[in-house]
Protein backbone atom coordinates (compact mmCIF):
# COMPACT_ATOMS: atom_id res chain seq x y z
CA UNK A 1 0.00 0.00 0.00
CA UNK A 2 1.40 3.47 -0.85
CA UNK A 3 2.24 5.61 2.15
CA UNK A 4 -0.29 8.37 2.85
CA UNK A 5 1.35 11.52 4.24
CA UNK A 6 -1.79 12.58 6.05
CA UNK A 7 -2.18 9.23 7.77
CA UNK A 8 1.33 9.70 9.15
CA UNK A 9 0.35 13.12 10.47
CA UNK A 10 -2.92 11.77 11.88
CA UNK A 11 -1.08 8.98 13.71
CA UNK A 12 1.26 11.42 15.42
CA UNK A 13 -1.40 13.92 16.35
CA UNK A 14 -3.89 11.34 17.64
CA UNK A 15 -1.33 9.33 19.58
CA UNK A 16 0.35 12.36 21.18
CA UNK A 17 -2.97 13.95 22.08
CA UNK A 18 -4.13 10.74 23.74
CA UNK A 19 -0.83 10.41 25.60
CA UNK A 20 -1.09 13.94 26.94
CA UNK A 21 -4.76 13.57 27.90
CA UNK A 22 -3.98 10.32 29.71
CA UNK A 23 -1.38 12.10 31.81
CA UNK A 24 -3.06 15.38 32.72
CA UNK A 25 -3.62 13.82 36.14
CA UNK A 26 -0.89 11.77 37.78
CA UNK A 27 0.59 10.71 41.11
CA UNK A 28 3.90 12.52 40.67
CA UNK A 29 4.99 15.23 38.25
CA UNK A 30 8.76 15.60 38.00
CA UNK A 31 10.11 18.86 36.64
CA UNK A 32 13.49 18.42 34.93
CA UNK A 33 14.97 15.49 33.03
CA UNK A 34 18.50 15.52 34.43
CA UNK A 35 19.99 12.55 36.30
CA UNK A 36 18.04 13.25 39.50
CA UNK A 37 14.65 13.58 37.80
CA UNK A 38 15.20 10.52 35.62
CA UNK A 39 16.29 8.38 38.56
CA UNK A 40 13.30 9.54 40.61
CA UNK A 41 11.04 8.64 37.69
CA UNK A 42 12.58 5.20 37.37
CA UNK A 43 12.07 4.26 41.02
CA UNK A 44 8.57 5.71 41.29
CA UNK A 45 7.36 4.10 38.06
CA UNK A 46 8.94 0.80 39.02
CA UNK A 47 6.62 0.79 42.02
CA UNK A 48 3.62 1.34 39.76
CA UNK A 49 3.03 5.00 40.49
CA UNK A 50 1.79 7.16 37.65
CA UNK A 51 4.72 9.47 36.87
CA UNK A 52 5.10 12.29 34.39
CA UNK A 53 8.44 14.00 33.73
CA UNK A 54 8.51 17.42 32.05
CA UNK A 55 11.65 18.73 30.35
CA UNK A 56 11.97 22.02 28.53
CA UNK A 57 14.78 20.97 26.23
CA UNK A 58 14.60 18.72 23.19
CA UNK A 59 17.05 16.32 24.78
CA UNK A 60 16.71 14.52 28.09
CA UNK A 61 19.73 14.22 30.40
CA UNK A 62 20.35 17.73 31.76
CA UNK A 63 23.95 18.32 32.71
CA UNK A 64 25.11 14.73 32.42
CA UNK A 65 25.90 14.49 28.71
CA UNK A 66 29.03 16.59 28.93
CA UNK A 67 30.69 14.97 31.98
CA UNK A 68 33.15 17.62 33.18
CA UNK A 69 34.28 20.37 30.79
CA UNK A 70 32.79 18.39 27.87
CA UNK A 71 34.96 15.33 28.61
CA UNK A 72 32.05 12.90 28.52
CA UNK A 73 32.97 10.78 31.51
CA UNK A 74 31.23 10.98 34.89
CA UNK A 75 32.52 10.07 38.33
CA UNK A 76 30.52 8.27 41.01
CA UNK A 77 31.34 6.91 44.45
CA UNK A 78 30.38 3.42 45.66
CA UNK A 79 26.70 4.19 46.44
CA UNK A 80 26.27 5.84 43.03
CA UNK A 81 28.00 2.95 41.33
CA UNK A 82 25.48 0.53 42.85
CA UNK A 83 22.60 2.50 41.30
CA UNK A 84 24.32 2.67 37.91
CA UNK A 85 24.92 -1.08 37.99
CA UNK A 86 21.29 -1.71 38.92
CA UNK A 87 20.24 0.34 35.92
CA UNK A 88 22.66 -1.48 33.63
CA UNK A 89 25.34 1.21 33.21
CA UNK A 90 28.90 -0.17 33.13
CA UNK A 91 31.31 1.40 35.62
CA UNK A 92 35.08 1.24 35.87
CA UNK A 93 37.04 1.61 39.11
CA UNK A 94 39.47 4.52 38.90
CA UNK A 95 40.97 4.18 42.37
CA UNK A 96 39.75 3.78 45.96
CA UNK A 97 36.05 4.73 46.06
CA UNK A 98 36.07 6.55 42.70
CA UNK A 99 34.38 4.97 39.68
CA UNK A 100 33.80 6.34 36.18
CA UNK A 101 31.11 5.73 33.58
CA UNK A 102 30.64 6.86 30.00
CA UNK A 103 28.30 9.87 30.17
CA UNK A 104 26.46 8.92 26.97
CA UNK A 105 25.84 5.38 28.17
CA UNK A 106 24.72 6.71 31.54
CA UNK A 107 22.18 9.22 30.18
CA UNK A 108 20.76 6.97 27.47
CA UNK A 109 20.47 3.96 29.78
CA UNK A 110 18.93 5.80 32.74
CA UNK A 111 16.46 7.47 30.37
CA UNK A 112 15.60 4.16 28.73
CA UNK A 113 15.09 2.46 32.11
CA UNK A 114 12.91 5.28 33.38
CA UNK A 115 10.71 5.11 30.27
CA UNK A 116 10.52 1.32 30.26
CA UNK A 117 9.56 1.34 33.94
CA UNK A 118 6.60 3.55 32.98
CA UNK A 119 7.70 7.18 33.42
CA UNK A 120 5.99 9.23 30.73
CA UNK A 121 8.34 11.93 29.51
CA UNK A 122 7.18 15.07 27.75
CA UNK A 123 10.06 17.07 26.32
CA UNK A 124 9.89 20.63 24.95
CA UNK A 125 7.58 21.57 27.83
CA UNK A 126 8.25 24.48 30.13
CA UNK A 127 6.84 24.51 33.64
CA UNK A 128 6.03 28.16 34.09
CA UNK A 129 3.88 28.15 37.22
CA UNK A 130 2.21 25.96 39.84
CA UNK A 131 -1.42 25.40 40.81
CA UNK A 132 -1.88 26.30 44.45
CA UNK A 133 -4.98 25.35 46.41
CA UNK A 134 -5.35 25.99 50.13
CA UNK A 135 -1.59 26.37 50.56
CA UNK A 136 -0.79 23.08 48.85
CA UNK A 137 0.65 22.71 45.37
CA UNK A 138 -1.78 20.57 43.41
CA UNK A 139 -0.28 20.70 39.95
CA UNK A 140 1.72 22.50 37.30
CA UNK A 141 1.14 25.11 34.66
CA UNK A 142 2.77 24.10 31.39
CA UNK A 143 3.47 25.56 28.01
CA UNK A 144 5.62 24.73 25.01
CA UNK A 145 9.15 25.91 25.69
CA UNK A 146 9.21 27.25 22.13
CA UNK A 147 6.44 29.64 23.14
CA UNK A 148 8.49 30.88 26.08
CA UNK A 149 11.66 31.12 23.98
CA UNK A 150 9.91 33.12 21.28
CA UNK A 151 8.25 35.36 23.86
CA UNK A 152 4.85 34.62 22.37
CA UNK A 153 1.76 35.68 24.28
CA UNK A 154 0.05 32.27 24.48
CA UNK A 155 -1.72 31.00 27.57
CA UNK A 156 -0.61 27.74 29.18
CA UNK A 157 -2.60 24.67 30.28
CA UNK A 158 -2.53 22.74 33.56
CA UNK A 159 -1.66 19.29 34.86
CA UNK A 160 -2.78 17.90 38.25
CA UNK A 161 -0.39 15.91 40.44
CA UNK A 162 -0.54 14.61 44.02
CA UNK A 163 3.15 15.43 44.42
CA UNK A 164 5.63 17.55 42.49
CA UNK A 165 9.40 17.00 42.37
CA UNK A 166 11.56 20.03 41.63
CA UNK A 167 14.52 18.48 39.81
CA UNK A 168 15.40 21.57 37.82
CA UNK A 169 19.06 21.66 38.89
CA UNK A 170 21.01 24.73 39.94
CA UNK A 171 18.18 27.14 39.09
CA UNK A 172 15.59 25.53 41.42
CA UNK A 173 12.87 26.93 39.22
CA UNK A 174 9.76 25.51 40.85
CA UNK A 175 10.96 26.64 44.29
CA UNK A 176 11.74 30.11 42.88
CA UNK A 177 8.28 30.34 41.35
CA UNK A 178 6.53 29.33 44.60
CA UNK A 179 8.62 31.73 46.68
CA UNK A 180 8.12 34.61 44.25
CA UNK A 181 4.45 34.19 43.45
CA UNK A 182 2.74 32.70 46.49
CA UNK A 183 4.13 34.99 49.15
CA UNK A 184 4.30 31.89 51.39
CA UNK A 185 7.44 30.76 53.19
CA UNK A 186 9.32 27.70 52.04
CA UNK A 187 10.49 25.27 54.73
CA UNK A 188 14.08 26.60 54.59
CA UNK A 189 16.23 28.68 56.94
CA UNK A 190 15.45 31.88 55.02
CA UNK A 191 11.88 31.06 54.05
CA UNK A 192 12.94 31.29 50.41
CA UNK A 193 15.48 29.67 48.11
CA UNK A 194 18.71 29.95 50.08
CA UNK A 195 20.95 29.43 47.04
CA UNK A 196 23.80 27.03 46.37
CA UNK A 197 27.21 27.42 48.02
CA UNK A 198 30.60 27.25 46.28
CA UNK A 199 32.06 23.94 45.15
CA UNK A 200 32.81 21.35 47.83
CA UNK A 201 32.17 17.81 46.56
CA UNK A 202 32.49 16.06 49.93
CA UNK A 203 30.01 18.28 51.80
CA UNK A 204 27.75 18.78 48.78
CA UNK A 205 27.36 15.05 48.19
CA UNK A 206 26.81 14.40 51.89
CA UNK A 207 24.21 17.13 52.33
CA UNK A 208 22.21 16.38 49.23
CA UNK A 209 20.45 13.44 50.83
CA UNK A 210 19.25 15.39 53.85
CA UNK A 211 18.24 18.23 51.54
CA UNK A 212 16.15 15.88 49.41
CA UNK A 213 12.86 16.60 51.10
CA UNK A 214 9.59 18.47 51.01
CA UNK A 215 10.15 22.24 51.08
CA UNK A 216 6.55 23.28 50.52
CA UNK A 217 3.37 21.20 50.94
CA UNK A 218 3.26 18.77 48.03
CA UNK A 219 6.67 19.74 46.59
CA UNK A 220 9.99 17.96 47.04
CA UNK A 221 13.46 19.03 45.97
CA UNK A 222 15.82 16.50 44.36
CA UNK A 223 19.27 16.62 42.80
CA UNK A 224 21.24 19.84 42.61
CA UNK A 225 18.02 21.73 43.22
CA UNK A 226 17.94 20.31 46.78
CA UNK A 227 21.28 21.91 47.62
CA UNK A 228 20.25 25.14 45.92
CA UNK A 229 16.98 25.35 47.86
CA UNK A 230 18.55 24.64 51.26
CA UNK A 231 21.91 26.35 50.75
CA UNK A 232 24.54 23.61 50.38
CA UNK A 233 27.64 23.39 48.16
CA UNK A 234 27.67 22.38 44.52
CA UNK A 235 29.78 19.38 43.66
CA UNK A 236 30.71 19.51 40.00
CA UNK A 237 30.92 16.40 37.84
CA UNK A 238 30.48 13.75 40.51
CA UNK A 239 27.02 12.31 39.97
CA UNK A 240 26.43 9.79 42.76
CA UNK A 241 24.51 12.35 44.80
CA UNK A 242 22.14 13.06 41.90
CA UNK A 243 21.30 9.37 41.54
CA UNK A 244 20.94 8.81 45.29
CA UNK A 245 18.80 11.92 45.63
CA UNK A 246 16.52 10.70 42.82
CA UNK A 247 16.11 7.37 44.59
CA UNK A 248 15.56 9.04 47.98
CA UNK A 249 12.83 11.36 46.74
CA UNK A 250 11.08 8.38 45.15
CA UNK A 251 11.17 6.51 48.49
CA UNK A 252 9.86 9.52 50.41
CA UNK A 253 6.97 10.11 48.04
CA UNK A 254 6.14 6.42 47.60
CA UNK A 255 5.73 6.20 51.38
CA UNK A 256 2.94 8.79 51.15
CA UNK A 257 1.14 7.52 48.07
O1 LIG B 1 20.68 20.43 35.62
P1 LIG B 1 20.24 19.02 35.67
O2 LIG B 1 21.12 17.97 35.10
O3 LIG B 1 19.84 18.70 37.21
P2 LIG B 1 20.17 17.48 38.19
O4 LIG B 1 19.45 16.26 37.77
O5 LIG B 1 21.73 17.20 37.95
C1 LIG B 1 22.70 18.19 38.15
C2 LIG B 1 23.92 17.82 37.32
O6 LIG B 1 23.62 17.78 35.97
C3 LIG B 1 25.11 18.77 37.53
C4 LIG B 1 25.70 18.62 38.86
C5 LIG B 1 26.25 17.26 39.21
O7 LIG B 1 26.99 17.29 40.31
O8 LIG B 1 25.76 19.53 39.63
O9 LIG B 1 24.71 20.10 37.28
O10 LIG B 1 19.98 17.99 39.55
O11 LIG B 1 18.83 18.90 34.94
C6 LIG B 1 17.79 19.80 35.20
C7 LIG B 1 16.85 19.82 34.00
O12 LIG B 1 15.71 20.57 34.32
C8 LIG B 1 15.29 21.27 33.15
C9 LIG B 1 16.59 21.67 32.47
O13 LIG B 1 16.38 21.92 31.10
C10 LIG B 1 17.48 20.46 32.74
O14 LIG B 1 17.46 19.53 31.69
N1 LIG B 1 14.45 22.41 33.58
C11 LIG B 1 14.85 23.48 34.33
N2 LIG B 1 13.82 24.30 34.56
C12 LIG B 1 12.74 23.75 33.93
C13 LIG B 1 13.14 22.55 33.30
C14 LIG B 1 11.37 24.14 33.78
N3 LIG B 1 10.88 25.27 34.35
N4 LIG B 1 10.55 23.35 33.04
C15 LIG B 1 11.01 22.22 32.46
N5 LIG B 1 12.30 21.80 32.58
Short mmCIF file of N, CA, C and O in Angstrom, two decimals, residues 155-240:
data_model
loop_
_atom_site.label_atom_id
_atom_site.label_comp_id
_atom_site.label_asym_id
_atom_site.label_seq_id
_atom_site.Cartn_x
_atom_site.Cartn_y
_atom_site.Cartn_z
N UNK A 155 -1.42 31.53 26.23
CA UNK A 155 -1.72 31.00 27.57
C UNK A 155 -1.36 29.52 27.70
O UNK A 155 -1.44 28.76 26.75
N UNK A 156 -0.98 29.15 28.92
CA UNK A 156 -0.61 27.74 29.18
C UNK A 156 -1.83 26.87 29.48
O UNK A 156 -2.96 27.36 29.48
N UNK A 157 -1.57 25.57 29.76
CA UNK A 157 -2.60 24.67 30.28
C UNK A 157 -2.09 24.08 31.60
O UNK A 157 -0.96 24.37 32.01
N UNK A 158 -2.91 23.25 32.24
CA UNK A 158 -2.53 22.74 33.56
C UNK A 158 -2.51 21.21 33.61
O UNK A 158 -3.09 20.54 32.77
N UNK A 159 -1.83 20.73 34.65
CA UNK A 159 -1.66 19.29 34.86
C UNK A 159 -1.77 19.06 36.37
O UNK A 159 -1.10 19.76 37.14
N UNK A 160 -2.62 18.13 36.82
CA UNK A 160 -2.78 17.90 38.25
C UNK A 160 -1.88 16.77 38.72
O UNK A 160 -1.72 15.77 38.02
N UNK A 161 -1.25 16.95 39.90
CA UNK A 161 -0.39 15.91 40.44
C UNK A 161 -0.53 15.89 41.96
O UNK A 161 -0.70 16.93 42.59
N UNK A 162 -0.47 14.69 42.55
CA UNK A 162 -0.54 14.61 44.02
C UNK A 162 0.75 15.14 44.63
O UNK A 162 0.74 15.74 45.69
N UNK A 163 1.87 14.90 43.96
CA UNK A 163 3.15 15.43 44.42
C UNK A 163 3.95 15.95 43.22
O UNK A 163 3.84 15.42 42.12
N UNK A 164 4.75 16.97 43.51
CA UNK A 164 5.63 17.55 42.49
C UNK A 164 7.06 17.40 42.97
O UNK A 164 7.35 17.60 44.15
N UNK A 165 7.97 17.03 42.04
CA UNK A 165 9.40 17.00 42.37
C UNK A 165 10.08 18.11 41.58
O UNK A 165 9.97 18.16 40.35
N UNK A 166 10.75 19.00 42.30
CA UNK A 166 11.56 20.03 41.63
C UNK A 166 12.95 19.44 41.41
O UNK A 166 13.74 19.32 42.34
N UNK A 167 13.20 19.04 40.17
CA UNK A 167 14.52 18.48 39.81
C UNK A 167 15.12 19.33 38.70
O UNK A 167 15.68 18.82 37.73
N UNK A 168 14.98 20.65 38.88
CA UNK A 168 15.40 21.57 37.82
C UNK A 168 16.87 21.99 37.93
O UNK A 168 17.31 22.89 37.21
N UNK A 169 17.63 21.36 38.82
CA UNK A 169 19.06 21.66 38.89
C UNK A 169 19.37 22.95 39.61
O UNK A 169 18.61 23.40 40.49
N UNK A 170 20.49 23.56 39.23
CA UNK A 170 21.01 24.73 39.94
C UNK A 170 19.98 25.86 40.07
O UNK A 170 20.01 26.61 41.03
N UNK A 171 19.10 25.99 39.10
CA UNK A 171 18.18 27.14 39.09
C UNK A 171 17.01 27.01 40.07
O UNK A 171 16.40 28.00 40.43
N UNK A 172 16.71 25.79 40.48
CA UNK A 172 15.59 25.53 41.42
C UNK A 172 14.34 26.30 41.01
O UNK A 172 13.76 27.05 41.79
N UNK A 173 13.90 26.05 39.80
CA UNK A 173 12.87 26.93 39.22
C UNK A 173 11.51 26.85 39.87
O UNK A 173 10.83 27.86 40.04
N UNK A 174 11.09 25.64 40.24
CA UNK A 174 9.76 25.51 40.85
C UNK A 174 9.77 26.21 42.22
O UNK A 174 8.84 26.94 42.55
N UNK A 175 10.84 25.99 42.97
CA UNK A 175 10.96 26.64 44.29
C UNK A 175 10.96 28.17 44.12
O UNK A 175 10.30 28.89 44.89
N UNK A 176 11.69 28.65 43.13
CA UNK A 176 11.74 30.11 42.88
C UNK A 176 10.35 30.65 42.56
O UNK A 176 9.97 31.72 43.03
N UNK A 177 9.63 29.91 41.75
CA UNK A 177 8.28 30.34 41.35
C UNK A 177 7.37 30.41 42.58
O UNK A 177 6.65 31.40 42.79
N UNK A 178 7.41 29.35 43.41
CA UNK A 178 6.53 29.33 44.60
C UNK A 178 6.89 30.49 45.53
O UNK A 178 6.01 31.22 46.01
N UNK A 179 8.19 30.67 45.77
CA UNK A 179 8.62 31.73 46.68
C UNK A 179 8.21 33.11 46.15
O UNK A 179 7.72 33.96 46.90
N UNK A 180 8.38 33.29 44.85
CA UNK A 180 8.12 34.61 44.25
C UNK A 180 6.63 34.92 44.15
O UNK A 180 6.19 36.03 44.42
N UNK A 181 5.84 33.90 43.79
CA UNK A 181 4.45 34.19 43.45
C UNK A 181 3.44 33.96 44.57
O UNK A 181 2.38 34.57 44.57
N UNK A 182 3.77 33.03 45.51
CA UNK A 182 2.74 32.70 46.49
C UNK A 182 2.80 33.60 47.71
O UNK A 182 1.82 33.75 48.44
N UNK A 183 3.97 34.17 47.95
CA UNK A 183 4.13 34.99 49.15
C UNK A 183 4.29 34.13 50.39
O UNK A 183 4.51 34.63 51.49
N UNK A 184 4.18 32.80 50.24
CA UNK A 184 4.30 31.89 51.39
C UNK A 184 5.77 31.58 51.63
O UNK A 184 6.61 31.72 50.75
N UNK A 185 6.07 31.13 52.85
CA UNK A 185 7.44 30.76 53.19
C UNK A 185 7.71 29.32 52.80
O UNK A 185 6.86 28.45 53.00
N UNK A 186 8.89 29.07 52.26
CA UNK A 186 9.32 27.70 52.04
C UNK A 186 9.87 27.18 53.36
O UNK A 186 10.26 27.98 54.24
N UNK A 187 9.98 25.85 53.49
CA UNK A 187 10.49 25.27 54.73
C UNK A 187 12.03 25.27 54.71
O UNK A 187 12.67 24.22 54.75
N UNK A 188 12.61 26.46 54.62
CA UNK A 188 14.08 26.60 54.59
C UNK A 188 14.47 27.62 55.66
O UNK A 188 13.61 28.32 56.20
N UNK A 189 15.79 27.75 55.89
CA UNK A 189 16.23 28.68 56.94
C UNK A 189 15.84 30.12 56.65
O UNK A 189 15.58 30.90 57.56
N UNK A 190 15.77 30.49 55.36
CA UNK A 190 15.45 31.88 55.02
C UNK A 190 13.99 32.07 54.65
O UNK A 190 13.53 33.19 54.47
N UNK A 191 13.27 30.95 54.50
CA UNK A 191 11.88 31.06 54.05
C UNK A 191 11.77 31.15 52.54
O UNK A 191 10.68 31.16 51.98
N UNK A 192 12.92 31.25 51.88
CA UNK A 192 12.94 31.29 50.41
C UNK A 192 13.97 30.31 49.90
O UNK A 192 14.40 29.41 50.63
N UNK A 193 14.41 30.51 48.65
CA UNK A 193 15.48 29.67 48.11
C UNK A 193 16.79 30.22 48.65
O UNK A 193 17.16 31.35 48.34
N UNK A 194 17.50 29.43 49.43
CA UNK A 194 18.71 29.95 50.08
C UNK A 194 19.82 30.18 49.05
O UNK A 194 20.55 31.17 49.12
N UNK A 195 19.93 29.28 48.08
CA UNK A 195 20.95 29.43 47.04
C UNK A 195 22.14 28.51 47.29
O UNK A 195 22.51 28.28 48.46
N UNK A 196 22.71 28.00 46.20
CA UNK A 196 23.80 27.03 46.37
C UNK A 196 25.08 27.72 46.84
O UNK A 196 25.30 28.90 46.59
N UNK A 197 25.92 26.93 47.52
CA UNK A 197 27.21 27.42 48.02
C UNK A 197 28.31 27.01 47.05
O UNK A 197 28.11 26.13 46.21
N UNK A 198 29.51 27.61 47.20
CA UNK A 198 30.60 27.25 46.28
C UNK A 198 30.97 25.77 46.34
O UNK A 198 30.63 25.07 47.29
N UNK A 199 31.70 25.35 45.33
CA UNK A 199 32.06 23.94 45.15
C UNK A 199 32.72 23.32 46.37
O UNK A 199 33.70 23.84 46.91
N UNK A 200 32.19 22.17 46.80
CA UNK A 200 32.81 21.35 47.83
C UNK A 200 32.16 19.97 47.71
O UNK A 200 31.11 19.71 48.32
N UNK A 201 32.80 19.09 46.92
CA UNK A 201 32.17 17.81 46.56
C UNK A 201 31.82 16.99 47.80
O UNK A 201 30.72 16.43 47.88
N UNK A 202 32.72 16.92 48.76
CA UNK A 202 32.49 16.06 49.93
C UNK A 202 31.24 16.51 50.70
O UNK A 202 30.33 15.72 50.95
N UNK A 203 31.17 17.80 51.02
CA UNK A 203 30.01 18.28 51.80
C UNK A 203 28.75 18.28 50.93
O UNK A 203 27.67 17.90 51.36
N UNK A 204 28.91 18.71 49.68
CA UNK A 204 27.75 18.78 48.78
C UNK A 204 27.09 17.42 48.62
O UNK A 204 25.86 17.30 48.70
N UNK A 205 27.91 16.40 48.39
CA UNK A 205 27.36 15.05 48.19
C UNK A 205 26.74 14.51 49.49
O UNK A 205 25.77 13.79 49.46
N UNK A 206 27.34 14.87 50.62
CA UNK A 206 26.81 14.40 51.89
C UNK A 206 25.49 15.09 52.22
O UNK A 206 24.54 14.46 52.67
N UNK A 207 25.40 16.38 51.92
CA UNK A 207 24.21 17.13 52.33
C UNK A 207 23.02 16.92 51.40
O UNK A 207 21.87 17.18 51.78
N UNK A 208 23.31 16.45 50.20
CA UNK A 208 22.21 16.38 49.23
C UNK A 208 21.11 15.42 49.68
O UNK A 208 19.93 15.66 49.41
N UNK A 209 21.49 14.38 50.41
CA UNK A 209 20.45 13.44 50.83
C UNK A 209 19.54 14.04 51.90
O UNK A 209 18.33 13.85 51.87
N UNK A 210 20.14 14.78 52.86
CA UNK A 210 19.25 15.39 53.85
C UNK A 210 18.45 16.55 53.26
O UNK A 210 17.37 16.88 53.73
N UNK A 211 18.97 17.14 52.19
CA UNK A 211 18.24 18.23 51.54
C UNK A 211 17.17 17.73 50.56
O UNK A 211 16.38 18.52 50.04
N UNK A 212 17.18 16.46 50.30
CA UNK A 212 16.15 15.88 49.41
C UNK A 212 14.90 15.68 50.24
O UNK A 212 14.75 14.67 50.95
N UNK A 213 14.05 16.67 50.24
CA UNK A 213 12.86 16.60 51.10
C UNK A 213 11.81 17.62 50.65
O UNK A 213 12.06 18.41 49.73
N UNK A 214 10.71 17.59 51.33
CA UNK A 214 9.59 18.47 51.01
C UNK A 214 9.93 19.88 51.51
O UNK A 214 10.26 20.05 52.68
N UNK A 215 9.86 20.87 50.64
CA UNK A 215 10.15 22.24 51.08
C UNK A 215 8.91 23.12 51.07
O UNK A 215 8.95 24.29 51.50
N UNK A 216 7.83 22.57 50.56
CA UNK A 216 6.55 23.28 50.52
C UNK A 216 5.50 22.16 50.39
O UNK A 216 5.78 21.15 49.75
N UNK A 217 4.33 22.32 50.99
CA UNK A 217 3.37 21.20 50.94
C UNK A 217 3.13 20.69 49.51
O UNK A 217 2.72 21.43 48.63
N UNK A 218 3.46 19.42 49.33
CA UNK A 218 3.26 18.77 48.03
C UNK A 218 4.46 18.84 47.11
O UNK A 218 4.44 18.26 46.02
N UNK A 219 5.53 19.55 47.50
CA UNK A 219 6.67 19.74 46.59
C UNK A 219 7.98 19.33 47.24
O UNK A 219 8.34 19.82 48.32
N UNK A 220 8.70 18.45 46.57
CA UNK A 220 9.99 17.96 47.04
C UNK A 220 11.12 18.47 46.15
O UNK A 220 10.93 18.60 44.93
N UNK A 221 12.27 18.67 46.76
CA UNK A 221 13.46 19.03 45.97
C UNK A 221 14.32 17.79 45.80
O UNK A 221 14.47 16.99 46.74
N UNK A 222 14.91 17.63 44.61
CA UNK A 222 15.82 16.50 44.36
C UNK A 222 16.97 16.98 43.49
O UNK A 222 16.84 17.94 42.73
N UNK A 223 18.10 16.29 43.62
CA UNK A 223 19.27 16.62 42.80
C UNK A 223 19.88 17.95 43.22
O UNK A 223 19.74 18.39 44.38
N UNK A 224 20.55 18.59 42.29
CA UNK A 224 21.24 19.84 42.61
C UNK A 224 20.27 20.89 43.15
O UNK A 224 20.65 21.74 43.96
N UNK A 225 19.05 20.80 42.73
CA UNK A 225 18.02 21.73 43.22
C UNK A 225 17.91 21.66 44.75
O UNK A 225 17.69 22.68 45.40
N UNK A 226 18.07 20.46 45.32
CA UNK A 226 17.94 20.31 46.78
C UNK A 226 19.00 21.15 47.49
O UNK A 226 18.71 21.84 48.47
N UNK A 227 20.23 21.10 46.98
CA UNK A 227 21.28 21.91 47.62
C UNK A 227 21.10 23.40 47.34
O UNK A 227 21.47 24.23 48.17
N UNK A 228 20.51 23.73 46.20
CA UNK A 228 20.25 25.14 45.92
C UNK A 228 19.14 25.68 46.83
O UNK A 228 19.25 26.78 47.37
N UNK A 229 18.10 24.89 47.02
CA UNK A 229 16.98 25.35 47.86
C UNK A 229 17.43 25.55 49.31
O UNK A 229 17.11 26.55 49.93
N UNK A 230 18.21 24.59 49.83
CA UNK A 230 18.55 24.64 51.26
C UNK A 230 19.91 25.27 51.56
O UNK A 230 20.29 25.39 52.71
N UNK A 231 20.66 25.64 50.51
CA UNK A 231 21.91 26.35 50.75
C UNK A 231 23.09 25.46 51.07
O UNK A 231 23.75 25.63 52.10
N UNK A 232 23.38 24.50 50.20
CA UNK A 232 24.54 23.61 50.38
C UNK A 232 25.45 23.71 49.15
O UNK A 232 25.03 24.19 48.10
N UNK A 233 26.70 23.24 49.29
CA UNK A 233 27.64 23.39 48.16
C UNK A 233 27.25 22.62 46.90
O UNK A 233 26.55 21.63 46.95
N UNK A 234 27.73 23.13 45.78
CA UNK A 234 27.67 22.38 44.52
C UNK A 234 28.79 21.35 44.55
O UNK A 234 29.68 21.43 45.40
N UNK A 235 28.76 20.43 43.62
CA UNK A 235 29.78 19.38 43.66
C UNK A 235 30.40 19.04 42.32
O UNK A 235 31.23 18.12 42.24
N UNK A 236 30.05 19.76 41.28
CA UNK A 236 30.71 19.51 40.00
C UNK A 236 30.38 18.14 39.43
O UNK A 236 29.33 17.58 39.74
N UNK A 237 31.30 17.58 38.64
CA UNK A 237 30.92 16.40 37.84
C UNK A 237 30.99 15.06 38.55
O UNK A 237 31.30 14.05 37.93
N UNK A 238 30.69 15.04 39.85
CA UNK A 238 30.48 13.75 40.51
C UNK A 238 28.97 13.57 40.63
O UNK A 238 28.27 14.49 41.05
N UNK A 239 28.46 12.44 40.16
CA UNK A 239 27.02 12.31 39.97
C UNK A 239 26.32 11.35 40.92
O UNK A 239 25.11 11.15 40.83
N UNK A 240 27.08 10.73 41.85
CA UNK A 240 26.43 9.79 42.76
C UNK A 240 25.29 10.43 43.55
O UNK A 240 24.23 9.85 43.72
#
